[in-house]
Amino acid sequence: MKKGNKQNKSATTKVIAADLPANAGYGANDPKGDDLARNTEDSVGEYLTTNQGVRINDNQNSLKAGDRGPTLLEDFILREKITHFDHERIPERVVHARGSAAHGYFQVYESMAEYTKANFLQDPSVKTPVFVRFSTVAGSRGSTDLARDVRGFAVKFYTQEGNYDLVGNNMPVFFIQDAIKFPDLIHAVKPEPHNEIPQAASAHDTFWDFISLMPESMHMIMWVMSDRAIPRSLRMMEGFGVHTFRFINERGKARFVKFHWKPLLGLHAVVWDEAQKISGKDPDFHRRDLWEAIENGDYPEWELGVQIVEEKDEHKFDFDLLDPTKIIPEEIVPVRRIGKMTLNRNPDNFFAETEQVAFHTGNIVAGIDFTNDPLLQGRLFSYLDTQLIRLGGPNFHEIPINRPIAALHNNQRDGFMRQTVNRGQTSYEPNSLRGGCPFQAGADMSGFTTHAERIDAQKIRARSASFFDHFSQATLFFKSQTEPEQNHIVRALRFELGKVETPHIRERMLFLLAQVDKTLANRVADGLGAKVPVKLDRPMNMSFPADADPKKFQPKRATQAIETSPRLSMVDNPNFPKDNIKTRKIAFLVADGFDDVAVSEMKRALLTAGAAVMTVAPRLGMLTGANGEQVKADLSFLTGTSVMFDAVYVPGGEASVVLLKKESESSNFLNEAYQHCKTIAASGAGVELLERTGIIRDSSGDGQEANPSSAQAGIITTREDDVAGIAASFVEGISQHRHWQREMTL
Ligand code: HEM
């Protein structure tokens, strides 16, 4: 498909920056696009050549001694081609291997100079290019998008003063408090080493064994067992920097800051049954959704939010700001939205961009600084280290997607695959032979200076006692969920622990869950046919030094300033009113003889509200309506299923409904949509299809007499031909995303 915002690129294989017009191939005002254009090629109208530029005459046959004879070693064309192919793979990321990415830009709403001197947060007229990669954590590169997992949310800002990476997740806390536990966590969650089972799933013994011995993970466990771990779309999830960082202003004044990304499309999830089905029907569901939205010009947007805490307030909370298993509830420190990010261009090449991009928490710019969060401190080491092997040496900053748009000059030299041809005699500093160049920048010339934090400490392997509250915020999270969301957490835990084969691991987990919420633990225990143990045979917290007093390390519970935080819920979150259906996908179930008028009226209403409509029919090809109108079947019941859609509409047309009734898939489609609590509408004879599935009971009346409870729960019907009357209710129903009251009656 042609990209909306792209012009034709120059058809030259050897692209030299000077040959290209500014913005070649990319939209205006895209300095990173200009930069990437230096390395793009598209072969259009060109001869096939070797890597040495020699034109190839025969790409079908290798060079042989006779047409039935052996291949000759001399065949440099064959050797070059196969050798390159043999070396095409690089190691996948050790975590977050499965991902998809997009280009875009960020604009600040107003100058943040009072808080930070970061150049990209000063001028609302400046568009800073970004490249954003979303990912799952545990699965391999080819795993399903719909795994129950944390989603990575990594943003590279190509600022005029260097690259700034905000390498976050879609959950604001993490499993562990200290980086030294990260390899253990990842070894536990990845497929088990003896048989490499299961792929992209935490539902297995080693993960829960580790978690059951790590009470500090309980807050994160609540998030991962919630619907946050199965987003409807990457475009419909929040992002978080997780750690507390620092903002530093021009005067050197520092403040603590937590970063948030707030999606303008709201927060939505699928249900677990749906996630599992999508994993089979379309494992690329999220990747495809992101790609298609951008191709269609539905550019995803997030607002960047900050929670700012004065340094003097560092210790005023009932948790430690440096502890990555804690949030600052938004009710205590509100999130101020300071700018907007828009993703408006898909990558040209998955490998060159999405796979080779290297994010690093250590990539910061003047005006932003780290804190002593011990997880962040470990990350500062890990990313560059892992990328040295993943990308094959110390020059990966020269890979086009990684290189800054800011000028880059230093005395680093050589190494595998060095691209830059550094001129001159000197590669050291200070020097006199080159007039001292390149020279250091003063702080007033945007030279990076580290915040001069006062440290007066003993060198010690220890964890601060202020990190010992492992349960209060887990309880806060659970209590802040609506009833259906709590039910989903219970079911997720029953599923995950139900897959655990070792009884004592389940029991320990039930004990830990009881520390979060007794009802939660009892409900999970019921599903497992187990009892919550009253005490444990070994100390709850095993993560303490070998010769330490275990009592000292038992988790403590702090008093929370608030009992619930509605902003932790997805369903009832005041930050995300459910007031639109933009980019939601609606299926129209149709066959020959459909009611053309109803279809076009309903389509118009949905498109006007910003949704997308697709027809699903017994067969592919053109369909003819009752009045002779032709529509293309986008999908058949074999290629399209309910889990790909947010809602479904069955228009009337006697002949169409008769044909649909003959297809058992049409009933499956509707039943599944019903089970997954989606909005379902039908008009005219289409209502009969809903009756046949049992979704509505009453076949006499006019649809208003249909099951009254279902009428309130996103089932919208009219036996009249005029669909205008129900279109508004349909749109309203879809905006609610799901009708959980229906789930309760299942
Ligand atoms: C000590 C703790 C952690 C360590 C050692 C660690 C290490 C790593 C490593 C080695 C990678 C692969 C990078 C690559 O190959 O390019 C990675 C990727 C990633 N990590 Fe972490 N990580 C840690 C914690 C976290 C946390 C707390 C977050 C979220 C705030 C996070 C977010 C990410 C993301 C989003 C990616 C994927 C980046 C991409 O899209 O390329 N990590 N991490």
XYZ file of C-alpha atoms and ligand atoms in Angstrom, residues 93-96 133 135 152-154 167-169 174 179 182 240-243 357-359 375 378-379 382-383 386-387 390, ligand 1:
73
model
C 17.118 -9.254 22.084
C 17.668 -11.205 25.293
C 14.358 -9.704 26.470
C 11.710 -7.740 24.533
C 9.218 0.440 19.699
C 7.332 -5.080 22.617
C 7.747 -2.426 26.396
C 7.186 1.207 25.421
C 10.547 2.582 24.320
C 12.797 3.152 27.823
C 9.571 2.368 29.620
C 6.798 -0.170 29.929
C 8.522 -3.594 38.074
C 19.113 -5.044 39.101
C 17.025 -9.236 36.726
C 5.477 4.745 32.067
C 9.131 5.564 32.661
C 8.786 3.470 35.863
C 11.809 4.855 37.712
C 17.274 0.179 16.984
C 19.159 0.276 20.272
C 17.455 1.953 23.212
C 17.101 -1.095 39.231
C 21.762 -1.695 36.793
C 19.952 -0.867 33.579
C 22.963 -3.472 30.794
C 21.739 -1.901 27.553
C 23.948 -6.277 25.511
C 23.892 -4.189 22.335
C 23.539 -8.040 19.642
C 17.748 -4.421 35.925
C 16.672 -4.404 35.219
C 16.688 -4.510 33.717
C 17.651 -4.965 32.899
C 19.008 -5.496 33.279
C 17.155 -4.868 31.555
C 17.808 -5.291 30.435
C 17.349 -5.238 29.165
C 17.997 -5.745 28.006
C 19.324 -6.492 28.015
C 17.237 -5.473 26.929
C 17.522 -5.805 25.480
C 18.068 -4.577 24.838
C 18.581 -4.779 23.462
O 19.008 -5.885 23.097
O 18.614 -3.777 22.712
C 16.103 -4.771 27.406
C 15.117 -4.281 26.623
C 14.122 -3.500 27.107
N 13.889 -3.173 28.413
Fe 14.915 -3.707 29.980
N 15.923 -4.324 31.585
C 15.610 -4.097 32.899
C 14.477 -3.563 33.385
C 13.583 -2.927 32.615
C 12.543 -2.089 33.085
C 12.264 -1.772 34.562
C 11.921 -1.602 32.016
C 10.802 -0.635 31.977
C 10.840 0.473 32.651
C 12.542 -2.135 30.842
C 12.191 -1.853 29.544
C 12.793 -2.383 28.450
C 12.304 -2.184 27.114
C 11.119 -1.353 26.700
C 13.138 -2.896 26.276
C 12.994 -3.044 24.776
C 13.696 -1.948 24.076
C 13.463 -2.106 22.600
O 12.304 -1.953 22.175
O 14.432 -2.360 21.879
N 13.569 -2.931 31.236
N 16.181 -4.642 28.776
